CSV table of C-alpha atoms in Angstrom, one decimal:
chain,number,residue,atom,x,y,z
J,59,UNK,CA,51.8,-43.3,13.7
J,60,UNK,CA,49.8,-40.2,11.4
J,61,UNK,CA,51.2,-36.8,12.4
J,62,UNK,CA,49.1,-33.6,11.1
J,63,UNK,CA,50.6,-33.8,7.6
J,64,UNK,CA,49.4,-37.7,7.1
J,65,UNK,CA,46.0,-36.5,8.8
J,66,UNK,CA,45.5,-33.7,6.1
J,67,UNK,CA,46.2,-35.5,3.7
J,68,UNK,CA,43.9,-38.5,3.8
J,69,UNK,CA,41.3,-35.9,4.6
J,70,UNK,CA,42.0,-34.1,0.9
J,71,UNK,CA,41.8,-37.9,-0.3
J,72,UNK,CA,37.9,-37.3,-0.1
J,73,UNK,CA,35.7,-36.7,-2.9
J,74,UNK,CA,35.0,-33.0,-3.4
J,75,UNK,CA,37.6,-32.1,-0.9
J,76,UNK,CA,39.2,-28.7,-1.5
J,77,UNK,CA,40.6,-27.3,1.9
J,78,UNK,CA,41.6,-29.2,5.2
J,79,UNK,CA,43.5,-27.5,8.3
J,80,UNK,CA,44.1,-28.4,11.9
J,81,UNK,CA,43.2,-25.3,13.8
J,82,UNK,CA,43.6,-24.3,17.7
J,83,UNK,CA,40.2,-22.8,18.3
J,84,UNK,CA,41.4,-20.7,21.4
J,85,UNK,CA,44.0,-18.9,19.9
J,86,UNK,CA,42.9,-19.4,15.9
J,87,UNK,CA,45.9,-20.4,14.5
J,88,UNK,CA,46.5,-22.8,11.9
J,89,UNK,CA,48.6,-26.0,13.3
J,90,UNK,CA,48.3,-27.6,9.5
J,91,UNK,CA,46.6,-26.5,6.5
J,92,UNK,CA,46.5,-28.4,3.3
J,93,UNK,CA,44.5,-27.4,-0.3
J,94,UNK,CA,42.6,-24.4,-0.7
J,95,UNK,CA,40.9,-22.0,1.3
J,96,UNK,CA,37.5,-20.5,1.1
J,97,UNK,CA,39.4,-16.6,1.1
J,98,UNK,CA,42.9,-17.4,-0.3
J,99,UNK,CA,44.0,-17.3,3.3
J,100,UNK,CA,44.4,-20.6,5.2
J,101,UNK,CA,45.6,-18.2,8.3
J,102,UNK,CA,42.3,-15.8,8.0
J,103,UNK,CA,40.0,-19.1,7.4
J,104,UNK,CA,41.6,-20.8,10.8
J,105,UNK,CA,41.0,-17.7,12.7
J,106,UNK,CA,36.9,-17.4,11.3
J,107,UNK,CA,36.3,-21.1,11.8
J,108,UNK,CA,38.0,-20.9,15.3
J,109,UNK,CA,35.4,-18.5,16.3
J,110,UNK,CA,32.8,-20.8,15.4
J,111,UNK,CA,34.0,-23.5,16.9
J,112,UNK,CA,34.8,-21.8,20.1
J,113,UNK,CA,31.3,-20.6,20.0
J,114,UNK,CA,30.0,-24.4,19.9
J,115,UNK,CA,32.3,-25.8,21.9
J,116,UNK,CA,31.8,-23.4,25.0
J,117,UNK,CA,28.4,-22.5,24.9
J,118,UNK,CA,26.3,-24.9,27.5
J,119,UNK,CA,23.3,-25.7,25.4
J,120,UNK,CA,25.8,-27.7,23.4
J,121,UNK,CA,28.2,-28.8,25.9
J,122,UNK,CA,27.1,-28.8,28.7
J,123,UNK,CA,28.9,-28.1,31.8
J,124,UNK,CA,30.9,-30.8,33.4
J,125,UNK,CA,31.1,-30.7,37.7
J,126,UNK,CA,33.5,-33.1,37.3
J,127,UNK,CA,35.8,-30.7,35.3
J,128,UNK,CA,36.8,-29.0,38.7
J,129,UNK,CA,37.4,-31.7,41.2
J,130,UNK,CA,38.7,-34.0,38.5
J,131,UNK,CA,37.1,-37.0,38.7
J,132,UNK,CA,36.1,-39.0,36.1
J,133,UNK,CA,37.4,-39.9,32.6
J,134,UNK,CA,34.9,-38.3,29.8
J,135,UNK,CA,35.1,-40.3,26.5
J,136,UNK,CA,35.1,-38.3,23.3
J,137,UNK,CA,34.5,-34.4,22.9
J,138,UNK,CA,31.3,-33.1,24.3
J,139,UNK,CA,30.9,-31.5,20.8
J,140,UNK,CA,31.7,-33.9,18.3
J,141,UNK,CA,31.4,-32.0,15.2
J,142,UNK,CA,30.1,-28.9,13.4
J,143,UNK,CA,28.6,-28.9,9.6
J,144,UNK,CA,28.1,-25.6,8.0
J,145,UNK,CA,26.0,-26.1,4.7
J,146,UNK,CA,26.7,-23.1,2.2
J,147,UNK,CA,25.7,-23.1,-1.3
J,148,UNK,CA,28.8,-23.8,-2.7
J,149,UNK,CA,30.0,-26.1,-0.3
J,150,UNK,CA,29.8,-27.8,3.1
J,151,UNK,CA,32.5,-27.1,6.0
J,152,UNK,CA,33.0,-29.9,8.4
J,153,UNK,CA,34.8,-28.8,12.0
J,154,UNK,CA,35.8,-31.7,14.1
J,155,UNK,CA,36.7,-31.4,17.5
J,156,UNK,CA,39.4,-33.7,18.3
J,157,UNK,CA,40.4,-34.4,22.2
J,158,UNK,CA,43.8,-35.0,23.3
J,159,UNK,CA,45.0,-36.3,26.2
J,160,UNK,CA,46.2,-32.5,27.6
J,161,UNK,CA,44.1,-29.7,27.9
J,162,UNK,CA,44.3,-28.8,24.1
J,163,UNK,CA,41.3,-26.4,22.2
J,164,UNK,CA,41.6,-28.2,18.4
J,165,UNK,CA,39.8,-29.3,15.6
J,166,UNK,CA,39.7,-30.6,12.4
J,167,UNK,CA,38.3,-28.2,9.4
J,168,UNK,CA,37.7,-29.7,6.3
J,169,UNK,CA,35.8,-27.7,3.1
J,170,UNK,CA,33.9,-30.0,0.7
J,171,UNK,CA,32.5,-28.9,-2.7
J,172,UNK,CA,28.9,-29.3,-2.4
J,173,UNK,CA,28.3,-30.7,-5.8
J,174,UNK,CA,31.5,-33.4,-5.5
J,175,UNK,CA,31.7,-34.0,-1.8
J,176,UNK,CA,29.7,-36.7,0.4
J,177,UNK,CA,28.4,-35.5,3.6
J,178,UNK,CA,27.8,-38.3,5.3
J,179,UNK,CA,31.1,-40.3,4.3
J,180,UNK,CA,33.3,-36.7,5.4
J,181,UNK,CA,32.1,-37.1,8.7
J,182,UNK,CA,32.6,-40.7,9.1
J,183,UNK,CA,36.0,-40.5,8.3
J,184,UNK,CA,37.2,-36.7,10.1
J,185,UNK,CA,36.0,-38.5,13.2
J,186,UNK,CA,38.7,-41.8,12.3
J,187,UNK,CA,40.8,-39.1,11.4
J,188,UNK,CA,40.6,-37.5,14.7
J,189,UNK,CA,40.9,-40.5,16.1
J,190,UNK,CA,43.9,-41.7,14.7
J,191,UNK,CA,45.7,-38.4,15.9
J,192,UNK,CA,46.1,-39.0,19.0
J,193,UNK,CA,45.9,-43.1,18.9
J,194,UNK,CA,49.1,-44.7,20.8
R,1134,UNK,CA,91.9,26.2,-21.6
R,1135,UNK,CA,90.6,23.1,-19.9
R,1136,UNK,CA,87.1,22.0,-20.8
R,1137,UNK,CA,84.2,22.1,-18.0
R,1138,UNK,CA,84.8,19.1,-16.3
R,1139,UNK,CA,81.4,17.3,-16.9
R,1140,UNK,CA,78.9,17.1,-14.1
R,1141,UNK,CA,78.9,13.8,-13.1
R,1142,UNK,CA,76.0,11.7,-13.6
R,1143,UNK,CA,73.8,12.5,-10.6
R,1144,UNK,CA,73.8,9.8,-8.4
R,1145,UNK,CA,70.8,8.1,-7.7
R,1146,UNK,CA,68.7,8.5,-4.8
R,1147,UNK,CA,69.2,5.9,-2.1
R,1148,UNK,CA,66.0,4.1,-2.6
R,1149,UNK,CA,64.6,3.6,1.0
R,1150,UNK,CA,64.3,-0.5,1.8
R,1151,UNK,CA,60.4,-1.8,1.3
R,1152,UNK,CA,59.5,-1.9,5.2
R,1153,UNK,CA,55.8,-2.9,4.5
R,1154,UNK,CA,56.1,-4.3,8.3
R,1155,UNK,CA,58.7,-3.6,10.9
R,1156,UNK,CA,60.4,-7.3,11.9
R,1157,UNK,CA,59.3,-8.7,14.8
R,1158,UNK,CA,63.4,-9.6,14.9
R,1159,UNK,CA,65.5,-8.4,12.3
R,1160,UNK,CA,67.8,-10.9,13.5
R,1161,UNK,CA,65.7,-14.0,13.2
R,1162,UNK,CA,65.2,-12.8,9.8
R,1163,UNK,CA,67.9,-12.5,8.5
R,1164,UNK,CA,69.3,-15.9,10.7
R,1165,UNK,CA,66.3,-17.5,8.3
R,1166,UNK,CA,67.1,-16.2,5.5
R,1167,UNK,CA,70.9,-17.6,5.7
R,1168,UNK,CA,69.6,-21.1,6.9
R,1169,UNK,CA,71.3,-21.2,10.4
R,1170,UNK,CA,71.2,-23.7,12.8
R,1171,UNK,CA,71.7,-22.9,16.2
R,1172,UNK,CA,70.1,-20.9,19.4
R,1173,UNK,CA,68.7,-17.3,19.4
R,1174,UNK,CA,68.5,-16.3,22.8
R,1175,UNK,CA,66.4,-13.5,23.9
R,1176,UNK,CA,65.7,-12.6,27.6
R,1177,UNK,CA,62.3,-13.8,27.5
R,1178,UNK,CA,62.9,-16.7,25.6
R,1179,UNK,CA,64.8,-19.3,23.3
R,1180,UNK,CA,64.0,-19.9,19.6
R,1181,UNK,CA,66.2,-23.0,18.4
R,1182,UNK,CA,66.6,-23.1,14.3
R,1183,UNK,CA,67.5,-25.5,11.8
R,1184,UNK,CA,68.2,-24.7,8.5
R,1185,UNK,CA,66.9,-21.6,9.3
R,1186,UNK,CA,63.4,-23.2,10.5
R,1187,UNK,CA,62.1,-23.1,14.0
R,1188,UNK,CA,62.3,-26.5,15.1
R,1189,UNK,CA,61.7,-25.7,18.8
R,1190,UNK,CA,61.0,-23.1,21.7
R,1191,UNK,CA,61.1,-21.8,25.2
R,1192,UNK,CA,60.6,-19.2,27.6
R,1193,UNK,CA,60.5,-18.6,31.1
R,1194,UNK,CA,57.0,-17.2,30.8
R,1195,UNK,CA,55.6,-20.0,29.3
R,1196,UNK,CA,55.1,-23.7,30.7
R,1197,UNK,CA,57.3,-25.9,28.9
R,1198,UNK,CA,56.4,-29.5,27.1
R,1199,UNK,CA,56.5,-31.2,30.3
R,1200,UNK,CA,53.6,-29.5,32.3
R,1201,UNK,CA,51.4,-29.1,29.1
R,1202,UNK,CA,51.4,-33.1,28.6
R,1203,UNK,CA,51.6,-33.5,32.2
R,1204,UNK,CA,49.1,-31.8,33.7
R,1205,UNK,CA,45.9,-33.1,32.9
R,1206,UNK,CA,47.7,-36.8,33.6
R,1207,UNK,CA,47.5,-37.8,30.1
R,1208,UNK,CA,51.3,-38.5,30.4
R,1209,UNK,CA,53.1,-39.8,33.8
R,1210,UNK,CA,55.9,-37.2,35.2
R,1211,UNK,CA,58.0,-40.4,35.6
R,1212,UNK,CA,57.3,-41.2,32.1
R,1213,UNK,CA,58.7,-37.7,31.0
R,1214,UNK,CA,61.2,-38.2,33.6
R,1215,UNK,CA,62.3,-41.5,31.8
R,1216,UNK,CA,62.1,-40.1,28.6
R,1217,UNK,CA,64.8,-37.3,29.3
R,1218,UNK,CA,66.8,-39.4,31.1
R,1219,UNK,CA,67.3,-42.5,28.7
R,1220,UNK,CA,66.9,-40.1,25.4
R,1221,UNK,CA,68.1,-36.9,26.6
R,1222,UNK,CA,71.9,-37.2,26.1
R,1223,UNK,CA,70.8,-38.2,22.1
R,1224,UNK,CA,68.5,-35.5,21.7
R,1225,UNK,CA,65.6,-37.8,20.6
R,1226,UNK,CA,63.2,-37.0,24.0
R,1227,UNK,CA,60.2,-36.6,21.3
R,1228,UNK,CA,61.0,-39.1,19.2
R,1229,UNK,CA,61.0,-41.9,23.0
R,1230,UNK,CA,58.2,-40.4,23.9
R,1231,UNK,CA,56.1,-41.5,21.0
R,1232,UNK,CA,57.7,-45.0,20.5
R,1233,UNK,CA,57.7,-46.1,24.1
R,1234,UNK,CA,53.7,-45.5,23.8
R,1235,UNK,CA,54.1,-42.1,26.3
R,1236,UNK,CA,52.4,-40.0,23.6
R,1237,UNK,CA,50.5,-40.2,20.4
R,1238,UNK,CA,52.3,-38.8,17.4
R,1239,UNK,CA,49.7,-36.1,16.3
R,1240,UNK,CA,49.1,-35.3,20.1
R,1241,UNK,CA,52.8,-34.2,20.7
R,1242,UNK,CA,52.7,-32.6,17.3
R,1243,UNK,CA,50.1,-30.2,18.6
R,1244,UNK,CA,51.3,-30.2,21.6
R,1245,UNK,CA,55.0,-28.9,20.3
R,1246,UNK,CA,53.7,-26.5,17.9
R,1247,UNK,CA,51.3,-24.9,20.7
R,1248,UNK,CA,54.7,-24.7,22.8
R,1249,UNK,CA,56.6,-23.0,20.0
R,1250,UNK,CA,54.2,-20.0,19.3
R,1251,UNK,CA,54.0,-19.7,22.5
R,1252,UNK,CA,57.4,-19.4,23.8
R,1253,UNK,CA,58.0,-17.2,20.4
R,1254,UNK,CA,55.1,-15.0,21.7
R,1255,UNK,CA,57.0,-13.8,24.7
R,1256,UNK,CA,60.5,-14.5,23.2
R,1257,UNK,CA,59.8,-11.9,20.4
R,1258,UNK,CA,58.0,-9.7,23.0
R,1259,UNK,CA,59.5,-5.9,22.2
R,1260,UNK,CA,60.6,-5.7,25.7
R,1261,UNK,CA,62.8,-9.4,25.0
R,1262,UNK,CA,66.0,-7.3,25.0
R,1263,UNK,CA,69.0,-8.1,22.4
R,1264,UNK,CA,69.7,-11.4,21.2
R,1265,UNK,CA,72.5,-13.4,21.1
R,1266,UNK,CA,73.2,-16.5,18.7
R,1267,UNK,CA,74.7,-19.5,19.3
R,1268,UNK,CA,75.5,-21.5,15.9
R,1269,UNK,CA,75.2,-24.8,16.3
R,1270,UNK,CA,73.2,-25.0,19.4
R,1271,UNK,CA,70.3,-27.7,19.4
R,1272,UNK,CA,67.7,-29.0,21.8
R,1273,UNK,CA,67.9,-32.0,23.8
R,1274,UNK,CA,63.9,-32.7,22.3
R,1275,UNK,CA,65.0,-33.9,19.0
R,1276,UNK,CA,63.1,-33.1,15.9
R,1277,UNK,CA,59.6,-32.9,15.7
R,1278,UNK,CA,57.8,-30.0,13.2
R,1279,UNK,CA,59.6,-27.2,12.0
R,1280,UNK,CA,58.0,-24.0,11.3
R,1281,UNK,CA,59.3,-21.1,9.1
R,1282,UNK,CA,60.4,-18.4,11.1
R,1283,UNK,CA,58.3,-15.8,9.0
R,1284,UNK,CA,55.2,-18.1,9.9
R,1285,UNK,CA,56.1,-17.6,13.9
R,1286,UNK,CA,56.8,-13.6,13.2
R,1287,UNK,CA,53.9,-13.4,11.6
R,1288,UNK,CA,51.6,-15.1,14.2
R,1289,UNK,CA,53.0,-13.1,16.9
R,1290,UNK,CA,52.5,-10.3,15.7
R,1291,UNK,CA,48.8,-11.5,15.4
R,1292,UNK,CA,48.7,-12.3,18.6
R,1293,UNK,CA,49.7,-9.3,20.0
R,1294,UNK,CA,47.0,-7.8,17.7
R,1295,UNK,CA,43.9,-10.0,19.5
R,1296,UNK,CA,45.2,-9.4,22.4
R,1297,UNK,CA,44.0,-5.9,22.2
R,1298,UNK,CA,40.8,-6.3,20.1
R,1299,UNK,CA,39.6,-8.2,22.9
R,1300,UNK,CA,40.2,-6.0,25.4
R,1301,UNK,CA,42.6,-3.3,25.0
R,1302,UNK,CA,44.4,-3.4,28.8
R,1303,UNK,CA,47.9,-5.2,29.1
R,1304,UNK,CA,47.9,-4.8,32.8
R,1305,UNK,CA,45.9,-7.6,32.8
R,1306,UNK,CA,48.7,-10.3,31.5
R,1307,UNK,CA,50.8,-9.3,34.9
R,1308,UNK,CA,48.3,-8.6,37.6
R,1309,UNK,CA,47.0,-11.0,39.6
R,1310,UNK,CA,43.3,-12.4,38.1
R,1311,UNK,CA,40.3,-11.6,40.5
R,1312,UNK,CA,36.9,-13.1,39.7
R,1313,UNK,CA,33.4,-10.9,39.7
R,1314,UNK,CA,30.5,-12.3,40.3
R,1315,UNK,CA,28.5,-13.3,36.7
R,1316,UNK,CA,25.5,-11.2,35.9
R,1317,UNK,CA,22.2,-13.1,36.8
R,1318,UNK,CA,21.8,-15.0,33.7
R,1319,UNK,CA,25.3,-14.7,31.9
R,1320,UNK,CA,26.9,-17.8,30.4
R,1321,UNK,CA,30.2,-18.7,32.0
R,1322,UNK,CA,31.7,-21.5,30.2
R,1323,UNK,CA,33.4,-24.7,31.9
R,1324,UNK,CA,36.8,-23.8,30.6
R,1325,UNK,CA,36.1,-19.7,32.1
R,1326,UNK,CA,34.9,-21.6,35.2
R,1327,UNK,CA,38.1,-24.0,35.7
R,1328,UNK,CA,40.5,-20.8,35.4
R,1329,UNK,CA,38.0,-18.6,37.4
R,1330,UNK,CA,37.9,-21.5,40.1
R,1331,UNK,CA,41.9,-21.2,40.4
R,1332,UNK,CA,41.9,-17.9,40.6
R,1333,UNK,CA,42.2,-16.5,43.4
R,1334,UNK,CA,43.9,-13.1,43.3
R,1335,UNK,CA,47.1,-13.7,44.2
R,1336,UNK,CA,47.6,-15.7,41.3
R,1337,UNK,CA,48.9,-14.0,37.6
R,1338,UNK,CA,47.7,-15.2,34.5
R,1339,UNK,CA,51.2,-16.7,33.7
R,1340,UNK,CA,50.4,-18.9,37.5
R,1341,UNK,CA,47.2,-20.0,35.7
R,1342,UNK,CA,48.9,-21.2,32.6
R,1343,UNK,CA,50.7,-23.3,34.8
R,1344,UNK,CA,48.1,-24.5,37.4
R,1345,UNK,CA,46.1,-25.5,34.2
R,1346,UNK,CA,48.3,-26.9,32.1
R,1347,UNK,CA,47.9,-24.3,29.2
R,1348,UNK,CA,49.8,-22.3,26.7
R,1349,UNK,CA,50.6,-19.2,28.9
R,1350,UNK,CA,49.1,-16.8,25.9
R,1351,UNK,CA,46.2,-18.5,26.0
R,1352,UNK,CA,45.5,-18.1,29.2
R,1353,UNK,CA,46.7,-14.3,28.6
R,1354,UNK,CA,43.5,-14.3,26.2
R,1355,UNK,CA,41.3,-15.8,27.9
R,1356,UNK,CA,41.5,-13.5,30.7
R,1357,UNK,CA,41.3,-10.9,28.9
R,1358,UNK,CA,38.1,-12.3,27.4
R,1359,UNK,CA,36.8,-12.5,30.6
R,1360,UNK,CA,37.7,-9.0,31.9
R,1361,UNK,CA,35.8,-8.1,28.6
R,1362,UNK,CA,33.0,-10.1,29.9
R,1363,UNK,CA,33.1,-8.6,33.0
R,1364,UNK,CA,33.8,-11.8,34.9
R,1365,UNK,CA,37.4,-10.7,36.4
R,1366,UNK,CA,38.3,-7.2,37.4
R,1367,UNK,CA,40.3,-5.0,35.4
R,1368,UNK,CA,43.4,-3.9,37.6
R,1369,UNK,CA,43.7,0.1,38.3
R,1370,UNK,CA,47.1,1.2,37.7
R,1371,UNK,CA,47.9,2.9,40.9
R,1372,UNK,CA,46.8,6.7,40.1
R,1373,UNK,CA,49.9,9.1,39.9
R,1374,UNK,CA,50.2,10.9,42.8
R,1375,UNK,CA,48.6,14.1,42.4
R,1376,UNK,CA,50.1,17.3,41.5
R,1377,UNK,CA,51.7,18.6,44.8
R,1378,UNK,CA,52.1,22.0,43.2
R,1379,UNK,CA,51.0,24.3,45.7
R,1380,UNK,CA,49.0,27.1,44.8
R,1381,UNK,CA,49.1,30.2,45.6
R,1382,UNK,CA,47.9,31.9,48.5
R,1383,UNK,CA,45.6,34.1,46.9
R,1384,UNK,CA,43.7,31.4,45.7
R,1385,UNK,CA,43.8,29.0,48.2
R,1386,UNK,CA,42.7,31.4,51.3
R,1387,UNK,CA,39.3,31.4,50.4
R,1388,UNK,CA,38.1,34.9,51.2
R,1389,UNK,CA,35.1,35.8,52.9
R,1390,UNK,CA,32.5,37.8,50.6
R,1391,UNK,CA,32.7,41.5,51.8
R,1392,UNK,CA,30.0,41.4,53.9
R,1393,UNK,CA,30.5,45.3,54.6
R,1394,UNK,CA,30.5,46.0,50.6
R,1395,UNK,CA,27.1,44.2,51.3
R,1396,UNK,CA,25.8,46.1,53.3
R,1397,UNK,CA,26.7,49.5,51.9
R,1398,UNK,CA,24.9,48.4,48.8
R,1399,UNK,CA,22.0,47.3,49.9
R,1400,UNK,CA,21.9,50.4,51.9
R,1401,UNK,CA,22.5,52.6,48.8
R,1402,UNK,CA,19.7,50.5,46.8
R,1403,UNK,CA,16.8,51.4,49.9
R,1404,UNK,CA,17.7,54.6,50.0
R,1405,UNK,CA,17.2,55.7,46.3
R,1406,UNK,CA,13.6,53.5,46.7
């Protein structure tokens, strides 16, 4: 059963992985952080990514609005924004939205070194890892 | 002929303690820095420590466990219910909820930290009153994160800080939330919609927290997001009444202009055309 800690640390297993953190994108705190971050400050880097992924996850052109969210019908399967990738020259910055089974505003936040890190394979296993958070 | 007694060494000033930030509670401070175990109880709220860690909290302000994981119907209430009743009395509700297959293991991680800072957002509140501790005290939840008590001090007092860069007006965490109408082409989001849809201007902000199912701050910061959209209305403070200081006479008894003066000047001005 992988709490936060197990989760942060499988994701700093990756290749190139420098910085990980499970952050609450309403309020922009930092749940879990593990590794580096970008500014020295995993509390600073939680609140700047949480604006970001606020920004994604509430805007309608990329989730768009659910009717069903007010009279409650309806089981939705997976976050309406899956994930976020933020390409930088130094790095890449993978935000994963994870969905719980309570009304919850989180996400997975993991900083790759460009040169070191693998994209394709980060993504593939933040979404496992989001997964496996909240598997019973 | 006695010599000069010598001046004694002049004492050194009393160097003043490095305050680089006034404690949120000097007493959860210092509780932390001695390892205690036990309850701190505030009038807004409970913060329960173990070895001087915040393994758990609660306010009155704030919903507790139970209606955030109940809510949205991701748990049963008679699977809660169950939980307290045959792991209560051991203190190990957490630990039931997760093996029976109630709850995943991250999900009531996040869920239990989200609870903390929030019930040590309004337990650390300035107007929390004095605190009391009881050693020893413990929760009937059991263990399930701990977080260092600087961590929570610190993050309140961030909170308290975005707060009022979004939108600078804490009337708006008590008074009840009424909608405005969007601006033709403004963006209301599903999650401003489903707190907008329940309110209904009787309710509070804290009411909303529980109606949704949500951390009471961040329902606090969300509407406060929305009055800075202009999507709720900002409450007036009811105006003071106004100064009842009479005036004067003098000043008040609005006298007619002279018309006679009037006259006798315009008089004098013809007559020396």
């Amino acid at each position: 059963m992988p709490g936060i800690d197990e989760c942060l640390l499988e994701a700093m297993a990756l290749p190139g992985a420098r910085g990980a953190a499970l952050v609450d994108w309403s309020s922009g705190l930092a749940l879990g952080t593990a590794g580096d971050s970008p500014v020295g400050d995993h509390e600073t880097t939680a609140a700047e990514t949480a604006e970001l992924a606020r920004a994604a996850a509430e805007y309608e052109s990329f989730a768009p609005s659910e009717a069903e969210q007010i009279s409650g019908g309806g089981t939705p399967s997976g976050p309406p924004v899956e994930d976020l990738i933020v390409t930088t020259r130094t790095g890449y910055h993978v935000l994963r939205f994870v969905e719980t089974s309570f009304d919850s505003s989180v996400f997975l936040h993991l900083w790759l070194d460009r040169t070191e890190g693998n994209l394709a394979l980060a993504r593939h296993r933040l979404r496992s890892l989001a997964e496996g958070l909240v598997l019973r | 002929m006695t010599a000069p007694a010598p001046t004694p060494a002049p004492t050194p000033a009393p160097v003043p303690l490095p305050a680089p930030m006034t404690a949120v509670s000097p007493l959860l401070t210092r509780l932390a820095a001695e390892r205690a175990t036990g309850a701190l109880l505030r009038d807004r709220g409970t913060l329960f420590l173990e070895d001087g860690r915040i393994v758990h909290a609660e306010s009155p302000a704030t919903p507790g466990l139970d209606v955030l994981l109940t809510t949205g119907g991701g748990l049963a209430p008679e699977r809660w219910r169950e939980a307290l009743d045959r792991a209560g009395a051991r203190r190990q509700v957490a630990r039931f909820l997760v093996d029976s297959g109630g709850l995943a293991g991250g999900e009531l991680e996040i869920c239990h930290l989200a609870a903390i800072f929030d019930a040590a957002f309004f337990a650390l509140s300035p107007g929390s009153g004095p605190s009391r501790f009881r050693r020893g005290a413990t929760h009937w939840i059991g263990s399930v994160r701990s977080v260092p008590a600087a961590a929570v001090e610190r993050e309140t007092r961030r909170r308290r800080e975005l707060l009022d860069a979004v939108w600078p007006y804490p009337l708006l965490d008590t008074a009840p939330v009424v909608p405005r109408p969007a601006a033709p082409g403004q963006t209301v989001t599903p999650r401003q919609r489903l707190l907008l849809h329940h309110a209904d201007g009787v309710r509070t902000p804290a009411d909303l927290a529980w109606v949704l199912g949500r951390p009471a701050f961040h329902t606090l910061l969300d509407v406060r997001r929305l009055a800075a959209a202009g999507l709720v209305d900002t409450p007036h403070a009811a105006a003071p009444a106004p100064a009842a200081e009479p005036l004067p006479d003098w000043m008040t008894q609005a006298q007619s202009p002279d018309v006679a003066l009037l006259r006798r000047l315009r008089d004098a001005l013809e007559a020396s055309l």
